[in-house]
mmCIF file of C-alpha atoms in Angstrom:
data_model
loop_
_atom_site.group_PDB
_atom_site.id
_atom_site.type_symbol
_atom_site.label_atom_id
_atom_site.label_comp_id
_atom_site.label_asym_id
_atom_site.label_seq_id
_atom_site.Cartn_x
_atom_site.Cartn_y
_atom_site.Cartn_z
ATOM 1 C CA UNK A 1 14.827 -18.102 1.537
ATOM 2 C CA UNK A 2 11.288 -17.983 0.166
ATOM 3 C CA UNK A 3 9.901 -17.345 3.669
ATOM 4 C CA UNK A 4 12.306 -14.416 4.060
ATOM 5 C CA UNK A 5 11.144 -12.920 0.749
ATOM 6 C CA UNK A 6 7.532 -13.260 1.895
ATOM 7 C CA UNK A 7 8.315 -11.473 5.160
ATOM 8 C CA UNK A 8 10.149 -8.695 3.287
ATOM 9 C CA UNK A 9 7.094 -8.170 1.075
ATOM 10 C CA UNK A 10 4.771 -8.127 4.100
ATOM 11 C CA UNK A 11 6.954 -5.369 5.563
ATOM 12 C CA UNK A 12 6.659 -3.449 2.273
ATOM 13 C CA UNK A 13 2.873 -3.826 2.446
ATOM 14 C CA UNK A 14 2.819 -2.461 6.007
ATOM 15 C CA UNK A 15 5.066 0.470 5.020
ATOM 16 C CA UNK A 16 2.792 1.169 2.066
ATOM 17 C CA UNK A 17 -0.331 1.227 4.227
ATOM 18 C CA UNK A 18 1.429 3.594 6.624
ATOM 19 C CA UNK A 19 2.268 5.921 3.685
ATOM 20 C CA UNK A 20 -1.323 5.717 2.436
ATOM 21 C CA UNK A 21 -2.615 6.601 5.894
ATOM 22 C CA UNK A 22 -0.340 9.666 6.064
ATOM 23 C CA UNK A 23 -1.391 10.751 2.564
ATOM 24 C CA UNK A 24 -5.089 10.401 3.419
ATOM 25 C CA UNK A 25 -4.669 12.375 6.662
ATOM 26 C CA UNK A 26 -2.928 15.186 4.775
ATOM 27 C CA UNK A 27 -5.620 15.117 2.076
ATOM 28 C CA UNK A 28 -8.304 15.440 4.769
ATOM 29 C CA UNK A 29 -6.441 18.427 6.225
ATOM 30 C CA UNK A 30 -6.166 20.012 2.778
ATOM 31 C CA UNK A 31 -9.891 19.478 2.117
ATOM 32 C CA UNK A 32 -10.723 21.159 5.416
ATOM 33 C CA UNK A 33 -8.391 24.082 4.636
ATOM 34 C CA UNK A 34 -9.866 24.497 1.129
ATOM 35 C CA UNK A 35 -13.364 24.442 2.617
ATOM 36 C CA UNK A 36 -12.343 27.174 5.088
ATOM 37 C CA UNK A 37 -10.873 29.245 2.244
ATOM 38 C CA UNK A 38 -14.068 28.784 0.213
ATOM 39 C CA UNK A 39 -16.134 29.953 3.186
ATOM 40 C CA UNK A 40 -13.934 32.986 3.711
ATOM 41 C CA UNK A 41 -14.028 33.741 -0.015
ATOM 42 C CA UNK A 42 -17.845 33.595 0.053
ATOM 43 C CA UNK A 43 -17.876 35.920 3.069
ATOM 44 C CA UNK A 44 -15.668 38.347 1.141
ATOM 45 C CA UNK A 45 -18.026 38.240 -1.845
ATOM 46 C CA UNK A 46 -20.973 39.104 0.409
ATOM 47 C CA UNK A 47 -18.928 41.922 1.929
ATOM 48 C CA UNK A 48 -17.939 43.158 -1.517
ATOM 49 C CA UNK A 49 -21.595 43.196 -2.633
ATOM 50 C CA UNK A 50 -22.670 45.147 0.454
ATOM 51 C CA UNK A 51 -19.714 47.522 0.787
ATOM 52 C CA UNK A 52 -19.586 50.943 -0.846
ATOM 53 C CA UNK A 53 -16.175 51.928 0.570
ATOM 54 C CA UNK A 54 -13.621 51.764 -2.274
ATOM 55 C CA UNK A 55 -10.648 51.318 0.059
ATOM 56 C CA UNK A 56 -12.297 48.338 1.780
ATOM 57 C CA UNK A 57 -13.257 46.922 -1.596
ATOM 58 C CA UNK A 58 -9.619 47.120 -2.731
ATOM 59 C CA UNK A 59 -8.538 45.306 0.424
ATOM 60 C CA UNK A 60 -11.228 42.692 -0.186
ATOM 61 C CA UNK A 61 -10.040 42.242 -3.784
ATOM 62 C CA UNK A 62 -6.421 41.771 -2.654
ATOM 63 C CA UNK A 63 -7.485 39.348 0.072
ATOM 64 C CA UNK A 64 -9.653 37.409 -2.400
ATOM 65 C CA UNK A 65 -6.679 37.192 -4.760
ATOM 66 C CA UNK A 66 -4.509 35.923 -1.904
ATOM 67 C CA UNK A 67 -7.155 33.345 -0.944
ATOM 68 C CA UNK A 68 -7.473 32.220 -4.544
ATOM 69 C CA UNK A 69 -3.702 31.687 -4.865
ATOM 70 C CA UNK A 70 -3.621 29.900 -1.531
ATOM 71 C CA UNK A 71 -6.464 27.608 -2.567
ATOM 72 C CA UNK A 72 -4.728 26.843 -5.872
ATOM 73 C CA UNK A 73 -1.564 25.826 -3.984
ATOM 74 C CA UNK A 74 -3.616 23.570 -1.718
ATOM 75 C CA UNK A 75 -5.396 22.072 -4.723
ATOM 76 C CA UNK A 76 -2.046 21.426 -6.447
ATOM 77 C CA UNK A 77 -0.729 19.686 -3.338
ATOM 78 C CA UNK A 78 -3.946 17.665 -3.100
ATOM 79 C CA UNK A 79 -3.576 16.571 -6.743
ATOM 80 C CA UNK A 80 0.055 15.616 -6.172
ATOM 81 C CA UNK A 81 -0.985 13.572 -3.119
ATOM 82 C CA UNK A 82 -3.708 11.869 -5.162
ATOM 83 C CA UNK A 83 -1.107 10.748 -7.692
ATOM 84 C CA UNK A 84 1.195 9.603 -4.898
ATOM 85 C CA UNK A 85 -1.720 7.733 -3.271
ATOM 86 C CA UNK A 86 -2.401 5.955 -6.553
ATOM 87 C CA UNK A 87 1.278 5.037 -6.948
ATOM 88 C CA UNK A 88 1.616 3.722 -3.369
ATOM 89 C CA UNK A 89 -1.641 1.774 -3.725
ATOM 90 C CA UNK A 90 -0.195 0.056 -6.815
ATOM 91 C CA UNK A 91 3.012 -0.722 -4.875
ATOM 92 C CA UNK A 92 0.964 -2.235 -2.034
ATOM 93 C CA UNK A 93 -1.114 -4.285 -4.474
ATOM 94 C CA UNK A 94 2.034 -5.638 -6.141
ATOM 95 C CA UNK A 95 3.687 -6.385 -2.798
ATOM 96 C CA UNK A 96 0.532 -8.225 -1.681
ATOM 97 C CA UNK A 97 0.626 -10.269 -4.880
ATOM 98 C CA UNK A 98 4.287 -11.106 -4.255
ATOM 99 C CA UNK A 99 3.436 -12.186 -0.691
ATOM 100 C CA UNK A 100 0.808 -14.558 -2.061
ATOM 101 C CA UNK A 101 3.238 -15.932 -4.651
ATOM 102 C CA UNK A 102 6.026 -16.472 -2.100
ATOM 103 C CA UNK A 103 3.627 -18.108 0.350
ATOM 104 C CA UNK A 104 2.368 -20.409 -2.419
ATOM 105 C CA UNK A 105 5.968 -21.238 -3.396
ATOM 106 C CA UNK A 106 6.818 -21.927 0.246
ATOM 107 C CA UNK A 107 3.807 -24.214 0.574
ATOM 108 C CA UNK A 108 4.732 -26.011 -2.655
ATOM 109 C CA UNK A 109 8.341 -26.383 -1.501
ATOM 110 C CA UNK A 110 7.219 -27.915 1.803
ATOM 111 C CA UNK A 111 4.852 -30.257 -0.067
ATOM 112 C CA UNK A 112 7.706 -31.353 -2.330
ATOM 113 C CA UNK A 113 10.009 -31.874 0.672
ATOM 114 C CA UNK A 114 7.416 -34.097 2.350
ATOM 115 C CA UNK A 115 6.888 -35.992 -0.913
ATOM 116 C CA UNK A 116 10.668 -36.546 -1.293
ATOM 117 C CA UNK A 117 10.917 -37.694 2.316
ATOM 118 C CA UNK A 118 7.982 -40.091 1.847
ATOM 119 C CA UNK A 119 9.478 -41.389 -1.395
ATOM 120 C CA UNK A 120 12.851 -41.951 0.259
ATOM 121 C CA UNK A 121 11.127 -43.786 3.113
ATOM 122 C CA UNK A 122 9.173 -45.978 0.667
ATOM 123 C CA UNK A 123 12.318 -46.705 -1.345
ATOM 124 C CA UNK A 124 14.151 -47.620 1.853
ATOM 125 C CA UNK A 125 11.313 -49.908 2.956
ATOM 126 C CA UNK A 126 11.203 -51.505 -0.509
ATOM 127 C CA UNK A 127 14.956 -52.109 -0.429
ATOM 128 C CA UNK A 128 14.647 -53.692 3.042
ATOM 129 C CA UNK A 129 11.764 -55.897 1.888
ATOM 130 C CA UNK A 130 13.689 -56.876 -1.252
ATOM 131 C CA UNK A 131 16.799 -57.666 0.807
ATOM 132 C CA UNK A 132 14.738 -59.766 3.250
ATOM 133 C CA UNK A 133 13.094 -61.639 0.411
ATOM 134 C CA UNK A 134 16.492 -62.236 -1.192
ATOM 135 C CA UNK A 135 17.926 -63.335 2.161
ATOM 136 C CA UNK A 136 14.960 -65.689 2.734
ATOM 137 C CA UNK A 137 15.354 -67.127 -0.781
ATOM 138 C CA UNK A 138 19.104 -67.617 -0.248
ATOM 139 C CA UNK A 139 18.609 -69.318 3.124
ATOM 140 C CA UNK A 140 16.187 -71.878 1.669
#
């Protein structure tokens, strides 16, 4: 039973690491996307500084607003993933601790089983020796 619990917790640890890996991959993608947005935003600012055409400037302002909103959404998702990463990391840490506890319990249980077996063997040998001694004393 204890061994089964240990295995279940090891599975939870593996699932947790898989979740963490997915979260980190998505966070890397989001970082790259935010960096691209920042670069495009900087390009727009340079264009805005150099451009005298009001119509193009209005388009640049609208595009910059769109980029800003897009970046905020990406940042919000990144923050949410950071919280999720923290939560899953705690779950993995707890599952790892439970694995260690169950493995220690299993080891202790096996040690106790061996000790009981050895004790039973010693008691049996003592009873045999006592019976032999009694039998020898009776036969004399």
